[in-house]
Coordinates of N, CA, C and O in Angstrom, one line a residue:
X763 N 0.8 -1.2 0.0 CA 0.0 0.0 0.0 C 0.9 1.2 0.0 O 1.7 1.6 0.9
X764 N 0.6 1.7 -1.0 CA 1.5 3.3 -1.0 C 0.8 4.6 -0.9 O -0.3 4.5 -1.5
X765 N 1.1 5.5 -0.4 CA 0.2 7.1 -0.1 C 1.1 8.0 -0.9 O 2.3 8.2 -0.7
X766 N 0.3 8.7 -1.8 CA 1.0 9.8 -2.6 C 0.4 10.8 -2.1 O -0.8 11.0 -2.4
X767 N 1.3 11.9 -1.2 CA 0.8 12.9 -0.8 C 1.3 14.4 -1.7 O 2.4 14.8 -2.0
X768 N -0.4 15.0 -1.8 CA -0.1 15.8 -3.2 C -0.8 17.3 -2.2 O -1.3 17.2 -1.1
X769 N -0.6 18.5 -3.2 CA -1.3 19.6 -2.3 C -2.8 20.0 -3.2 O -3.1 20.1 -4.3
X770 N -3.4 20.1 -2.0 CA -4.9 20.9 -2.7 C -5.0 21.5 -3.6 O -4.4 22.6 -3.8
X771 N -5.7 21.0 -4.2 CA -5.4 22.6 -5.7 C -6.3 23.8 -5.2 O -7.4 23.4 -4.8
X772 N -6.2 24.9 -5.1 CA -6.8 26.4 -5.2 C -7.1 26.8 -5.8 O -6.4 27.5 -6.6
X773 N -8.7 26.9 -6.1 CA -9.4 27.5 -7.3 C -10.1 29.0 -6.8 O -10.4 29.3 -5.7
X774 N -10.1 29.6 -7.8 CA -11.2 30.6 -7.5 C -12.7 30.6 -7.3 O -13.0 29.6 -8.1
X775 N -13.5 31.0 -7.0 CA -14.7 30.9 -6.9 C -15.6 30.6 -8.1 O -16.6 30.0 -8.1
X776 N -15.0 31.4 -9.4 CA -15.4 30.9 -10.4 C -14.8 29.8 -11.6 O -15.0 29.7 -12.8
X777 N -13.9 28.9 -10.7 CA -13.4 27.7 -10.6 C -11.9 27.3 -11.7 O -11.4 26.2 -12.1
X778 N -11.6 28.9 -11.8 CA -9.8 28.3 -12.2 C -9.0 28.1 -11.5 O -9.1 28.9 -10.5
X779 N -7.9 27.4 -11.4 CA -6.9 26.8 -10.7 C -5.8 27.9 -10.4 O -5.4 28.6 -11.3
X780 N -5.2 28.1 -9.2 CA -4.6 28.7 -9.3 C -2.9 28.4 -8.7 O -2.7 27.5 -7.9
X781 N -1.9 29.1 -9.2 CA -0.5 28.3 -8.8 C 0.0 29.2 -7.6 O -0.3 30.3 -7.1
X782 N 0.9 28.3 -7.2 CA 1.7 28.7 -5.8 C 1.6 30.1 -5.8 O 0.9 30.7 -5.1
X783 N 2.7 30.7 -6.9 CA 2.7 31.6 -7.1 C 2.3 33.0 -7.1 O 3.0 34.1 -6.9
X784 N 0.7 32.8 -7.4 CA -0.2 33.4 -7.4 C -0.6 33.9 -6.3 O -0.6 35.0 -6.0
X785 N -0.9 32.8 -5.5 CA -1.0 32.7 -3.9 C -0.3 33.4 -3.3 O -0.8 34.1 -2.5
X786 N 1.2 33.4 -3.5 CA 1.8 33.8 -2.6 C 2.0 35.4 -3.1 O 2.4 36.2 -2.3
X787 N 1.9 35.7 -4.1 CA 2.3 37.1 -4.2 C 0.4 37.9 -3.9 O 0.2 39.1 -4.0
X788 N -0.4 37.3 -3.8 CA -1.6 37.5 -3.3 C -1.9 38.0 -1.6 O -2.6 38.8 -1.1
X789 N -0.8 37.0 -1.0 CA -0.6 36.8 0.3 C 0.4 38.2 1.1 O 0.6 38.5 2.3
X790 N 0.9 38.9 -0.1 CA 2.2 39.4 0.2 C 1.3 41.1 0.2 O 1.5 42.1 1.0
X791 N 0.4 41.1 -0.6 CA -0.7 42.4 -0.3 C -1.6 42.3 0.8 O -2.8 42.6 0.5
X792 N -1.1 41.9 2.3 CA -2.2 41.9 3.3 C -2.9 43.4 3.8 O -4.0 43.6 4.5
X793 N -2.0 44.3 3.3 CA -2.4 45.9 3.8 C -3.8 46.7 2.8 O -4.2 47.9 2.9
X794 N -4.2 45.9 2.1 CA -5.4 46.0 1.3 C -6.2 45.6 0.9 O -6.0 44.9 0.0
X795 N -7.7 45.7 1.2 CA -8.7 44.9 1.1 C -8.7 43.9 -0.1 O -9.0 42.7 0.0
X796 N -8.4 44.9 -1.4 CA -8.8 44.0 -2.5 C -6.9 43.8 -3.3 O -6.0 44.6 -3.7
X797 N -6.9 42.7 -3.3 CA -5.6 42.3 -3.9 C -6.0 41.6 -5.6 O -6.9 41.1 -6.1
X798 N -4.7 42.0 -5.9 CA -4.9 42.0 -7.9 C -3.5 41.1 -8.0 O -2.6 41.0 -7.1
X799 N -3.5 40.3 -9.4 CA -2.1 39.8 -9.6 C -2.6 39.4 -11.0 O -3.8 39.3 -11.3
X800 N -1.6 39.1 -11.8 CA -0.7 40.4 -11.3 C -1.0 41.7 -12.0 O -1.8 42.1 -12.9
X801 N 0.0 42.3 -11.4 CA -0.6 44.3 -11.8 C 1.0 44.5 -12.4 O 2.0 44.1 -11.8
X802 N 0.8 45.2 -13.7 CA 0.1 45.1 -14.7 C -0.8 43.7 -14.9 O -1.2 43.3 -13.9
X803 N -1.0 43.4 -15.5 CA -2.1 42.5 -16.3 C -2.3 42.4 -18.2 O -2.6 43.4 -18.9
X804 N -2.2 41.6 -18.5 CA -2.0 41.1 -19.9 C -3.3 40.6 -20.4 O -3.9 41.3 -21.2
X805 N -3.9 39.6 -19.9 CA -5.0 39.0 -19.5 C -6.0 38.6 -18.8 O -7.2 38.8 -18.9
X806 N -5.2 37.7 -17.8 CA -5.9 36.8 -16.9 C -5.5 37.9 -15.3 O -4.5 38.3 -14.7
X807 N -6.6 38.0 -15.3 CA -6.4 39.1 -13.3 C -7.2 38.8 -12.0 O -8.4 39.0 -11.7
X808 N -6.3 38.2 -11.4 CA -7.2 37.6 -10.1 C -7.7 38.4 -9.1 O -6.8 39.1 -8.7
X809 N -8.7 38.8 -8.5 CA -9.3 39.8 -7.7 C -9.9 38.8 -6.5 O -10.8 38.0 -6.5
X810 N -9.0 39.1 -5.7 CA -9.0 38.5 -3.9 C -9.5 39.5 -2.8 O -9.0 40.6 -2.6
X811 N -10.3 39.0 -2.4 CA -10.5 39.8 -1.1 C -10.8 39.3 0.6 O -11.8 38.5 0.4
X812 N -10.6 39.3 1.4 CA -11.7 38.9 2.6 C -12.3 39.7 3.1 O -12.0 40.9 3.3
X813 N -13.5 38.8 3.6 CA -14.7 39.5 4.6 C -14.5 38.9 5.8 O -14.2 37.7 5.9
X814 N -14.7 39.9 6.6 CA -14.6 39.8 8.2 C -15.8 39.3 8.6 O -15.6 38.5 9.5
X815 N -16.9 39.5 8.4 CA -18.7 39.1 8.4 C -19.1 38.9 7.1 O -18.5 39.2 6.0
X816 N -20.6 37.8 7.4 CA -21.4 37.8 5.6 C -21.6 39.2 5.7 O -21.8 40.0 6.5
X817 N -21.5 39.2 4.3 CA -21.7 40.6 3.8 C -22.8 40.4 2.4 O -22.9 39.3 1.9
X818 N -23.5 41.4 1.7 CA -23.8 41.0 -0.1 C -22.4 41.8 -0.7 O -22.0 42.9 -0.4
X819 N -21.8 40.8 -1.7 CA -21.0 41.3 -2.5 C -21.4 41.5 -3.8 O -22.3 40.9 -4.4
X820 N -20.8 42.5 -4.2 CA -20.6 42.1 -5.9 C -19.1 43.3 -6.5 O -18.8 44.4 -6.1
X821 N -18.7 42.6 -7.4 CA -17.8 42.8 -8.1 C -17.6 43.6 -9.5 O -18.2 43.2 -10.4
X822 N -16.5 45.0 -9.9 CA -17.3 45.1 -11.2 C -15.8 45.5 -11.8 O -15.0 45.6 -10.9
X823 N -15.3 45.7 -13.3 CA -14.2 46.4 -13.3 C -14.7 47.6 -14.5 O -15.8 47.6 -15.0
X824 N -14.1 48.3 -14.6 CA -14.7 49.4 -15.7 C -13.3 50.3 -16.0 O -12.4 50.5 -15.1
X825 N -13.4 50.7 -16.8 CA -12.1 51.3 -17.5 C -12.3 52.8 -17.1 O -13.4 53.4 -16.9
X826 N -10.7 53.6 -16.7 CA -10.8 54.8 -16.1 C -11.6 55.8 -15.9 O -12.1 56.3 -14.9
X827 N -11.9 56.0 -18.1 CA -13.3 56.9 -18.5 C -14.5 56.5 -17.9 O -15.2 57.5 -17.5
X828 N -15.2 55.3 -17.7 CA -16.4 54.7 -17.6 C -16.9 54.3 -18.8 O -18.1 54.1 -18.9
X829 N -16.0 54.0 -20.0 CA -17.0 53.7 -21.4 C -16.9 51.9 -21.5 O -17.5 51.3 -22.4
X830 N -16.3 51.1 -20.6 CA -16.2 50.3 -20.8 C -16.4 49.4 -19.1 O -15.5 49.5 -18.3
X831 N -17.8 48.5 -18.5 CA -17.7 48.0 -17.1 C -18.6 46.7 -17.6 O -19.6 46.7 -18.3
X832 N -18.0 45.6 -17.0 CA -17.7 44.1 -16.2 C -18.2 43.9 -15.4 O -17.8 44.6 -14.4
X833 N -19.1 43.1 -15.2 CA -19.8 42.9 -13.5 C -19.0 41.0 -13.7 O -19.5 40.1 -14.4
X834 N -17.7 41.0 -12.7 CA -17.0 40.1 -12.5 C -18.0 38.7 -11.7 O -17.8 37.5 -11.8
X835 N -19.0 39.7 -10.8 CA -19.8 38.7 -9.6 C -21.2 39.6 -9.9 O -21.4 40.8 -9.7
X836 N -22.2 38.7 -10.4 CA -23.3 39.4 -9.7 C -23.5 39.5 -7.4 O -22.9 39.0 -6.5
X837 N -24.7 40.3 -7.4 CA -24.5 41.0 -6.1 C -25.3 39.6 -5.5 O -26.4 39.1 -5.8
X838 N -24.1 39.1 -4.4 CA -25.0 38.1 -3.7 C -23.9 38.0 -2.7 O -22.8 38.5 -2.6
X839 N -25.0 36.7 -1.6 CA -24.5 37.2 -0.1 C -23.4 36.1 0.3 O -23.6 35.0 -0.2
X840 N -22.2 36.3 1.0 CA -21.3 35.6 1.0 C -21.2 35.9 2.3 O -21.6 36.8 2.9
X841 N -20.1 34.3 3.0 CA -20.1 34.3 4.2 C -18.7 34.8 4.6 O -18.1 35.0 3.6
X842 N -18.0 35.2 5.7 CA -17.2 35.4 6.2 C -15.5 34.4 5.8 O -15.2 33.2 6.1
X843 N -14.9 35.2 5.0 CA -14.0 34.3 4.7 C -13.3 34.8 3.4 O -13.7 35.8 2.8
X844 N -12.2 33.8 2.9 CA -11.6 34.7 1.6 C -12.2 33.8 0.6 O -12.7 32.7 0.6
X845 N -11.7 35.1 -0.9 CA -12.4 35.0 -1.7 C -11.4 35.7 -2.9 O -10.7 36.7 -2.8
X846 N -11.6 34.3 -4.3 CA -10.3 34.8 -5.3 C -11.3 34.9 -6.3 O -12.2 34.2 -5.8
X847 N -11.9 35.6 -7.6 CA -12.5 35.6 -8.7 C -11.0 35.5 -9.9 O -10.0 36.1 -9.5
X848 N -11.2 35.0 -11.0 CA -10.6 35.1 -12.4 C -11.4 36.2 -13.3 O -12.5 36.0 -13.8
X849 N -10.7 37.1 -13.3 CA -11.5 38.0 -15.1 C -10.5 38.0 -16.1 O -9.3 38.1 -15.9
X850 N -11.2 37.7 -17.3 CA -10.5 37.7 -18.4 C -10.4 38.8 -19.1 O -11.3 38.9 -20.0
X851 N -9.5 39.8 -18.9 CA -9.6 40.3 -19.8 C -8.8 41.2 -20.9 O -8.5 42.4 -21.0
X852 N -8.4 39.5 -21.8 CA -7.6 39.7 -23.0 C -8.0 40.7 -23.9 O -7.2 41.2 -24.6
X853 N -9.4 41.2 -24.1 CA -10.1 41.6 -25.1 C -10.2 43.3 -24.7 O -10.8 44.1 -25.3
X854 N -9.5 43.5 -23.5 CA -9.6 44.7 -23.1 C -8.4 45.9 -23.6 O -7.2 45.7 -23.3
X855 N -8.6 46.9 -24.3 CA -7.7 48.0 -24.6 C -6.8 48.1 -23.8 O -7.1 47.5 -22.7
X856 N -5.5 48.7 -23.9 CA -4.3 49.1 -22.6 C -5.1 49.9 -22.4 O -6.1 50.3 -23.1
X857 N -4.5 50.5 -21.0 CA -4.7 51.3 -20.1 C -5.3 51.1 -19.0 O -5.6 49.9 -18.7
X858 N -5.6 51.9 -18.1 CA -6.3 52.1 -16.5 C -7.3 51.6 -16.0 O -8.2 52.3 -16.3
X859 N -7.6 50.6 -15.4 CA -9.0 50.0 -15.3 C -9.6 50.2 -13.5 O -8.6 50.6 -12.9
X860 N -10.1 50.2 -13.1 CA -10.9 50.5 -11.9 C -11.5 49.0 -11.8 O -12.2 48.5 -12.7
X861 N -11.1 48.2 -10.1 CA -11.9 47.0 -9.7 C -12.5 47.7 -8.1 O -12.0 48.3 -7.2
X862 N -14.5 47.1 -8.6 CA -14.7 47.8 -7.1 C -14.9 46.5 -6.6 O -15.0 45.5 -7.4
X863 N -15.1 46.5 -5.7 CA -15.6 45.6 -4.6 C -16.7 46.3 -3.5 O -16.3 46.9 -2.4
X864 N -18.2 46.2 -4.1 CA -19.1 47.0 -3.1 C -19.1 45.3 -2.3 O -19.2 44.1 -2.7
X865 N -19.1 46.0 -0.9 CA -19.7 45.3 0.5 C -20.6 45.8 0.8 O -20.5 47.0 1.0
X866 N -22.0 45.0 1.1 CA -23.0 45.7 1.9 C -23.2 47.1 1.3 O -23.3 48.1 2.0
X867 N -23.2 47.2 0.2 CA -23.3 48.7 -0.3 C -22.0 49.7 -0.4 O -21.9 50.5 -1.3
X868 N -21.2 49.6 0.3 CA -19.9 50.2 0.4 C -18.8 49.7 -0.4 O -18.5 48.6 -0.5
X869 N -18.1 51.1 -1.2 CA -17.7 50.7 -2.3 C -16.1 50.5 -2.2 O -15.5 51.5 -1.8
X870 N -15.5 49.5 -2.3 CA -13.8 49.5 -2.2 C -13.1 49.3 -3.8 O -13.1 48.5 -4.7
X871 N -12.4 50.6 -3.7 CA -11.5 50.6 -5.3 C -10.0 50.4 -5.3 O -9.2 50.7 -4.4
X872 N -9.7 50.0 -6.2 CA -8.3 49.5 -6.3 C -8.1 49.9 -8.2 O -9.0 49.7 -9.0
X873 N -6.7 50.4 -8.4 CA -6.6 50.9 -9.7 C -5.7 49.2 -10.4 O -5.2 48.3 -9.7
X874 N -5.8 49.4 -11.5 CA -4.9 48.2 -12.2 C -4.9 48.4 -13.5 O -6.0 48.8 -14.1
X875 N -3.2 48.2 -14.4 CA -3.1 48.6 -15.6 C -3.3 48.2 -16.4 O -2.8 49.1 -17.1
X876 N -3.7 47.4 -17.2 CA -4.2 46.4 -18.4 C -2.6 46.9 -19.6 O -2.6 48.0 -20.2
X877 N -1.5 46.0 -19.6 CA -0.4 46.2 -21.0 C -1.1 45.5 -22.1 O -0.7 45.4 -23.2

């Protein structure tokens, strides 16, 4: 009888896998509600946050101007605890994008650059 011991995989909420890596440079932004990786961003941008209480969430990103917004999460209630989303967004122009994170109505922004 042999035991092959392997690590959990980590997915996001909307169920991509995510690497060590990711994790840990995720881990390394504890001084900010909502953590991004990576920043810049090419494509693929992971948006982490935790809640201290259930809260209703929802998620949106929108480009500097406002001519272009993403609802990453529709608004629903989530329990106490962390939380990773994947957005894709290869199809997005360079430049400045805006990720909020409304809690309970209250809105948390964080800036990120799309190359």
């Amino acid at each position: 009888l042999q035991f092959i011991l392997t690590k959990e995989a980590t997915t996001t909420e909307n169920g991509i896998a995510l690497s060590q890596e990711v994790l840990q440079a995720l881990a390394t932004q504890e001084n900010h509600f909502i953590k991004l990786y990576p920043n810049p961003f090419v494509s693929d941008l992971i948006i982490a946050y935790t809640l201290e209480d259930t809260s209703n969430v929802q998620i949106q990103v929108s480009s500097f101007d406002g001519t272009q917004n993403y609802t990453v999460a529709q608004a629903q209630r989530q329990e106490a605890g962390d939380y990773r989303y994947h957005f894709e967004g290869a199809n997005l122009t360079k430049g400045v994008y805006i990720v909020n994170v409304f809690v309970d109505g209250e809105k948390k922004t964080k800036l990120i650059i799309k190359k």
